[in-house]
Short mmCIF file of C-alpha atoms in Angstrom, two decimals:
data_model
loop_
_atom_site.label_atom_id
_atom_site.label_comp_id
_atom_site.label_asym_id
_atom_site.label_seq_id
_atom_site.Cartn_x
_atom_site.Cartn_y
_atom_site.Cartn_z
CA UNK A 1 -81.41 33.60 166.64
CA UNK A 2 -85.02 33.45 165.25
CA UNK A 3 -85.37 34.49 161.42
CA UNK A 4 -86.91 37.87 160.93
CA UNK A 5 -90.62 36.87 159.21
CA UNK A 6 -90.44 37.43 155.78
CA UNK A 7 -92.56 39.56 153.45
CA UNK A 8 -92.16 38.01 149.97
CA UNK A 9 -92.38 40.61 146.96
CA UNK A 10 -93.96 40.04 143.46
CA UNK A 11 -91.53 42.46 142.07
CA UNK A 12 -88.90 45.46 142.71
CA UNK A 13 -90.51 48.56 144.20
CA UNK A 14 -90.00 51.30 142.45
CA UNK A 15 -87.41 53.94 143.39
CA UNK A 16 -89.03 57.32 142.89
CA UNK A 17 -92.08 57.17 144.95
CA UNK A 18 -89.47 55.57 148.20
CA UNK A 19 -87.45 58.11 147.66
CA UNK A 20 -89.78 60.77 148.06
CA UNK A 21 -91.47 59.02 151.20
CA UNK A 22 -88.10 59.14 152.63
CA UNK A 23 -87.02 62.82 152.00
CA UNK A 24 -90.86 63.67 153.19
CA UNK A 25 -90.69 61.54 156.33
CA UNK A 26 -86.76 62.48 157.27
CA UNK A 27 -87.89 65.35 159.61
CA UNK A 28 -89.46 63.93 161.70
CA UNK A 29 -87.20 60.94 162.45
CA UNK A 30 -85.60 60.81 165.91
CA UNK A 31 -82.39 58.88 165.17
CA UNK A 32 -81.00 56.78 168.41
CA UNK A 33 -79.36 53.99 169.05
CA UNK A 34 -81.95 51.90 170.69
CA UNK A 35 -84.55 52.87 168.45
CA UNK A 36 -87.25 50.54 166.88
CA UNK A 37 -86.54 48.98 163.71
CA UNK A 38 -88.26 47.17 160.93
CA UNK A 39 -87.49 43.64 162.13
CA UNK A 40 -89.16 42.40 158.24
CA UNK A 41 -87.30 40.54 155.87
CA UNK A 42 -88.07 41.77 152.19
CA UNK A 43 -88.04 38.69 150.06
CA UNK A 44 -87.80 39.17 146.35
CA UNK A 45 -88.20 35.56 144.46
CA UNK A 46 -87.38 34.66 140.43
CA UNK A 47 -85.21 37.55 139.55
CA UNK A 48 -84.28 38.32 136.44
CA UNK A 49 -81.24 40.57 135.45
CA UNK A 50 -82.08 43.74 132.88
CA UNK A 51 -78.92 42.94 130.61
CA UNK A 52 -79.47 46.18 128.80
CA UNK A 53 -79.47 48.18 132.43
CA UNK A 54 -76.58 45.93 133.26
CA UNK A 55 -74.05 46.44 130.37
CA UNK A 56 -74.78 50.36 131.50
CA UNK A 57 -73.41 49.40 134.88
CA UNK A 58 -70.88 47.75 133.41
CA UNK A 59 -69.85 50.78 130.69
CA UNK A 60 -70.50 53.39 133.66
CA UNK A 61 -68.03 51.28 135.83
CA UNK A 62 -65.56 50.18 133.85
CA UNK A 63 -66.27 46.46 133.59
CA UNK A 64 -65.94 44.77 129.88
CA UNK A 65 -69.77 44.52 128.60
CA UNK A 66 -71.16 41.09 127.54
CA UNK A 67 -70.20 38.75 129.96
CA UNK A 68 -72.41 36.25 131.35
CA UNK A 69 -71.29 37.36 134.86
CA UNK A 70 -72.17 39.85 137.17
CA UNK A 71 -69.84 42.07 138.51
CA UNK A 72 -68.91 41.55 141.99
CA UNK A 73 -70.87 44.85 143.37
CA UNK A 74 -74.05 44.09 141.01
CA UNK A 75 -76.20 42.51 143.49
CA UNK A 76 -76.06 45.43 145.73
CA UNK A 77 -77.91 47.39 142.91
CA UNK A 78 -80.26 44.44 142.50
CA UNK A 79 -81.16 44.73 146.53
CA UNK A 80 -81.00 48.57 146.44
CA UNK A 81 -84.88 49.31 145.84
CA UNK A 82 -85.71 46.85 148.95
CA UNK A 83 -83.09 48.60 151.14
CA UNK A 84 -84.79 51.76 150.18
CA UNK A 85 -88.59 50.41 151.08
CA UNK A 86 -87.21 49.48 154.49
CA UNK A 87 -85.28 52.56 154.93
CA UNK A 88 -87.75 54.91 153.34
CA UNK A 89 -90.77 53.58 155.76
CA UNK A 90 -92.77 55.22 158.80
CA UNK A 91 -90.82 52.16 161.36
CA UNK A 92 -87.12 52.85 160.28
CA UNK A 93 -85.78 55.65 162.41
CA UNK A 94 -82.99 57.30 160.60
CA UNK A 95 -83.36 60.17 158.29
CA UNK A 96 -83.16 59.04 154.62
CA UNK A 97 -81.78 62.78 153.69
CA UNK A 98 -78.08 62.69 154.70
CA UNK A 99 -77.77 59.39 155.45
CA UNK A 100 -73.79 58.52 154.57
CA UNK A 101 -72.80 54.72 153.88
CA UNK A 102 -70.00 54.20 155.68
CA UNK A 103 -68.90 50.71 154.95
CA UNK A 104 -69.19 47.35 152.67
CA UNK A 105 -68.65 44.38 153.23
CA UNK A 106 -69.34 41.15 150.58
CA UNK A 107 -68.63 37.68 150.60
CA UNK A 108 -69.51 35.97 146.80
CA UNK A 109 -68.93 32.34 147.11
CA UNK A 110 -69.04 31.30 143.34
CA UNK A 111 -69.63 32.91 139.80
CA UNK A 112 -72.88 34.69 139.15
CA UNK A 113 -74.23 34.27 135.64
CA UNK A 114 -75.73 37.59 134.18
CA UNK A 115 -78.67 35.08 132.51
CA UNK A 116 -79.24 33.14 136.24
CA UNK A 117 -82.52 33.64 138.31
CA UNK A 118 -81.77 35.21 141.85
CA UNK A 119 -83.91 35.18 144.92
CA UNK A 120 -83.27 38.83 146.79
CA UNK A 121 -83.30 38.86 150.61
CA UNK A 122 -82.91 42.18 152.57
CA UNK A 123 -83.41 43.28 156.27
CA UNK A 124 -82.39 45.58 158.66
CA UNK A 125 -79.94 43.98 160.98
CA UNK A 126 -79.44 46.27 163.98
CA UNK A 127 -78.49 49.62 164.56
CA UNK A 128 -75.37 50.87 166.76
CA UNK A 129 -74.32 53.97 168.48
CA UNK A 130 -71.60 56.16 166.66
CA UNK A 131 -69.39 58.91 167.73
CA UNK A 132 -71.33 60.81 165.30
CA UNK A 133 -74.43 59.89 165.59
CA UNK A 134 -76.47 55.99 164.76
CA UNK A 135 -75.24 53.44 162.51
CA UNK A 136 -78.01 51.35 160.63
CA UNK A 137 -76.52 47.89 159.16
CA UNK A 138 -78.32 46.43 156.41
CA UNK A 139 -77.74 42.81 154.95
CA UNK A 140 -78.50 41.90 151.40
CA UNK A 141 -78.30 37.73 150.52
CA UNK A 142 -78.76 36.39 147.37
CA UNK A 143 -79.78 32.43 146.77
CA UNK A 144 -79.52 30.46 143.13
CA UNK A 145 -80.72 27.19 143.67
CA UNK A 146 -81.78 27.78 147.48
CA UNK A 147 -77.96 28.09 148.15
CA UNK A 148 -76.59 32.04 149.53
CA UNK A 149 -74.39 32.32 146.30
CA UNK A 150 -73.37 36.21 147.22
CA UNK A 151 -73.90 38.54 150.89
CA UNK A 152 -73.14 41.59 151.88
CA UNK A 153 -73.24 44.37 154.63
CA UNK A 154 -73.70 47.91 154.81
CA UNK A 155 -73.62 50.48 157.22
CA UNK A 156 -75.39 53.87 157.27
CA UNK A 157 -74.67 56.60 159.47
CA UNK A 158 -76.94 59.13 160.73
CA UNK A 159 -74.99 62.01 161.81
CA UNK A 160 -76.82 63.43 165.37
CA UNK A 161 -75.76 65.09 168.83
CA UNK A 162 -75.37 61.90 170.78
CA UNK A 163 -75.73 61.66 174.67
CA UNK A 164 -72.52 59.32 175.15
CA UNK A 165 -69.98 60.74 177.81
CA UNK A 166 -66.92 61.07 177.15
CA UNK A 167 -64.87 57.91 176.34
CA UNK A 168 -60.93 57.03 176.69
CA UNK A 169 -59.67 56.94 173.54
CA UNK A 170 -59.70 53.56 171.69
CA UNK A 171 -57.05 51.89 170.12
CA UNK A 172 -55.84 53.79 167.19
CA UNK A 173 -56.39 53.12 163.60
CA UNK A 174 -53.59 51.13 161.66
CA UNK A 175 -51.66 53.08 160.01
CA UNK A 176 -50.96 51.58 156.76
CA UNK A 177 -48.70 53.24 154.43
CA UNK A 178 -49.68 54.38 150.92
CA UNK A 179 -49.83 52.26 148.36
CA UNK A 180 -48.32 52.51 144.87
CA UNK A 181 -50.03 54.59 142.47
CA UNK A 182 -51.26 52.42 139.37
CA UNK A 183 -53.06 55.03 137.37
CA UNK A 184 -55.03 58.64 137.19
CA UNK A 185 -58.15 59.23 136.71
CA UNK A 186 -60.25 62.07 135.48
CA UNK A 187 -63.68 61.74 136.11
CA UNK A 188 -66.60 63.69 134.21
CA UNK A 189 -69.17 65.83 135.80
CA UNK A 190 -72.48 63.39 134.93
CA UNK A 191 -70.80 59.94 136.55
CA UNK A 192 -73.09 60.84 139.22
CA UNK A 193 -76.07 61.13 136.40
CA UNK A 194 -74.70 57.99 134.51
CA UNK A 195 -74.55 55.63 137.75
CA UNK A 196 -77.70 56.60 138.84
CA UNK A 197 -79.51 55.80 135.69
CA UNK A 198 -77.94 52.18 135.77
CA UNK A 199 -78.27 51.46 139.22
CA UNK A 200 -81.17 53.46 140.42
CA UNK A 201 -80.06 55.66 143.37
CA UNK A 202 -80.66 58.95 142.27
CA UNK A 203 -79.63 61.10 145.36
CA UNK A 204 -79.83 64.47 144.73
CA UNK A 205 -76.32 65.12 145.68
CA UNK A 206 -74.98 63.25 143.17
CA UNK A 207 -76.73 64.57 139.88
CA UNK A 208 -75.82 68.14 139.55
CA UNK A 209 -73.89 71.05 141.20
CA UNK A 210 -77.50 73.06 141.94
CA UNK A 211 -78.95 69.79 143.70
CA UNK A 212 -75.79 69.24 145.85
CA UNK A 213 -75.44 72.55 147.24
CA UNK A 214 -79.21 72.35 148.68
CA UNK A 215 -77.09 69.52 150.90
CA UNK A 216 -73.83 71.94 151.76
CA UNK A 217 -71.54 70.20 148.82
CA UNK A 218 -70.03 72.46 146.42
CA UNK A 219 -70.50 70.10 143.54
CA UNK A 220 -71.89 66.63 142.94
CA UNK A 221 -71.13 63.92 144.57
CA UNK A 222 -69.62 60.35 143.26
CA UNK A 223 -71.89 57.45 144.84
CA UNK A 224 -69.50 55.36 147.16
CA UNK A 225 -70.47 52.34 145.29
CA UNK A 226 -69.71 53.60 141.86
CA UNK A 227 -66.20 54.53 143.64
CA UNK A 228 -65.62 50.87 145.03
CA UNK A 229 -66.80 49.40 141.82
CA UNK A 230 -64.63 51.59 139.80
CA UNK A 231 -61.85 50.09 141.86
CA UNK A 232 -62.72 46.57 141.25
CA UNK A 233 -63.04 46.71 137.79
CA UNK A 234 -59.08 48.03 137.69
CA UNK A 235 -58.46 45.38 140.68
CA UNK A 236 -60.30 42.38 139.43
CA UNK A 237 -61.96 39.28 141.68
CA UNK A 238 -61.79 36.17 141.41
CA UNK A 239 -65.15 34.50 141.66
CA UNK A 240 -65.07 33.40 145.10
CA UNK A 241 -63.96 36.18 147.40
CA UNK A 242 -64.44 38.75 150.08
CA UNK A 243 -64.34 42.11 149.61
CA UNK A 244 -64.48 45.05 152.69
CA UNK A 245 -64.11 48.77 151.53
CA UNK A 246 -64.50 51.86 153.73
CA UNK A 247 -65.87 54.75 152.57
CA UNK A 248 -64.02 57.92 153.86
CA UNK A 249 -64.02 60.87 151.78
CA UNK A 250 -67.05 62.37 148.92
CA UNK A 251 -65.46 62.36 145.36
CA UNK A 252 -65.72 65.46 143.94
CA UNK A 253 -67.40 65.82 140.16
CA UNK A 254 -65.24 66.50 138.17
CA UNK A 255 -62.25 65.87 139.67
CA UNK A 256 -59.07 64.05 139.07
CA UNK A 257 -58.24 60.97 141.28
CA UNK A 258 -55.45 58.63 142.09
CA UNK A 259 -55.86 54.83 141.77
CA UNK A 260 -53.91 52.72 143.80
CA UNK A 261 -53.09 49.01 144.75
CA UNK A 262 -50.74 46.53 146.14
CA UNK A 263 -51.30 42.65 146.47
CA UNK A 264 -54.75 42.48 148.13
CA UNK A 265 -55.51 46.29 149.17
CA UNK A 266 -57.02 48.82 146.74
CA UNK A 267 -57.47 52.98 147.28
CA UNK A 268 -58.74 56.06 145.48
CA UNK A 269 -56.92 59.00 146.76
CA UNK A 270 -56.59 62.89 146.08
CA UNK A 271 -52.80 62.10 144.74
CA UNK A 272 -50.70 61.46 147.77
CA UNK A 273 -52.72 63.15 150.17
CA UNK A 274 -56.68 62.66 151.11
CA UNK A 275 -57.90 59.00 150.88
CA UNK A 276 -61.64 58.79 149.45
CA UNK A 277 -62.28 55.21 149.40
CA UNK A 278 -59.80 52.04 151.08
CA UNK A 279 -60.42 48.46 150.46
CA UNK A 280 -58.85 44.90 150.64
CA UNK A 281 -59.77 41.83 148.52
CA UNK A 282 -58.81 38.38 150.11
CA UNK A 283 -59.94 34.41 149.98
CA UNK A 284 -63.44 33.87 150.39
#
């Protein structure tokens, strides 16, 4: 497969203006599944971690502060404003406003000092149809030393009538029986605020009750990644590892959640019953 060309950055774009192109632009997207995308590979050389911005991702997250190493779902933050330029622009056809990440999936394959310097690469790699509508897939991949030291994949759905017929039904879901309960959480009503100060992403429906409900949520939001994150930090990783968590339920602020694990699997869950995030944590 040829390499997408590359458009190499001389810093992070900044998140405010992108996110406004994207709400402004979302309109008039036309979401399908064999849509043009940006085929461009955002290349973001010699970066340097904030270590003030990062110890508030850590504190936000539940990670111990002061570590020279970066928490396993750190570089998705780092990669975040380049998703956002690709996603955000005139050539990606999914609405930015509602978009739902569905899925992540990371690979690290050694430590990652805090103090290292990181070369950022993100593209668009595809898009899908969905029962519900078009899935995007995005793939971050950062280098230390011209080696891919961490990589990950998202998903992003698009929620749209689709023109599919009917299919047969598929083969079903496993059904995997609930895991232990390790712990409750309560969680306050500015996480959402908190985690998108650290990391950037500040999505209306995650900052206050007023600004969800323009979106059809009662109350703010969690951000999926704070939720996997939050999980990891109660899990642990070792440094070289995969990681693939599902995101299936919004998080309610405030709320009170359940946080549970067994061997390799992880899960945040109303008590016994709804199940917000699910994960697993295996051998790299």
């Amino acid at each position: 497969m040829t390499e997408a060309p590359a458009l190499v950055l001389t810093g992070p774009p900044s998140l405010a203006p992108l996110l406004a192109r994207g709400a402004l632009l979302s309109p008039f997207k036309r979401p399908a599944p064999d849509a043009e995308f940006p085929r461009t590979r955002l290349v973001l050389p010699g970066l340097r971690v904030d270590l003030a911005r990062l110890a508030a991702y850590e504190r936000v997250c539940g990670f111990p502060t002061g570590e020279d190493a970066l928490p396993l779902m750190y570089p998705h933050v780092l990669g975040f404003p380049l998703a956002m330029r690709l996603m955000s622009g005139r050539d990606f056809p999914l609405p930015l406003l509602g978009l739902v990440h569905t899925s992540v999936n990371v690979t690290r394959h050694r430590g990652m000092p805090a103090t290292g310097a990181y070369e950022l690469a993100v593209r668009v790699d595809g898009l899908a149809p969905h029962r519900r509508g078009t899935e995007a897939t995005v793939v971050t991949e950062v280098r230390e030393g011209g080696d891919v030291v961490w990589e990950s994949s998202s998903t992003y759905l698009a929620r749209h009538r689709t023109r599919r017929p009917a299919e047969a039904p598929g083969p079903t879901e496993e059904v995997r029986k609930p895991l232990p309960a390790v712990t409750e959480w309560r969680l306050a009503e500015d996480i959402g605020r908190r985690y998108a100060a650290a990391s950037g992403d500040r999505n209306p429906i995650h900052l206050h009750p007023l600004t969800a409900r323009l979106f059809g949520f009662p109350r703010a939001l969690a951000h999926g990644m704070w939720t996997v994150a939050r999980c990891l930090a109660a899990h642990g990783t070792p440094d070289t590892c995969q990681v693939r968590a599902a995101f299936k339920a919004p998080v309610l602020l405030p709320g009170t959640v359940t946080y549970a694990a067994e061997n390799g699997r992880f899960e945040l869950r109303d008590g016994d019953e709804r199940v917000h995030v699910a994960g697993d944590v295996y051998p790299a």
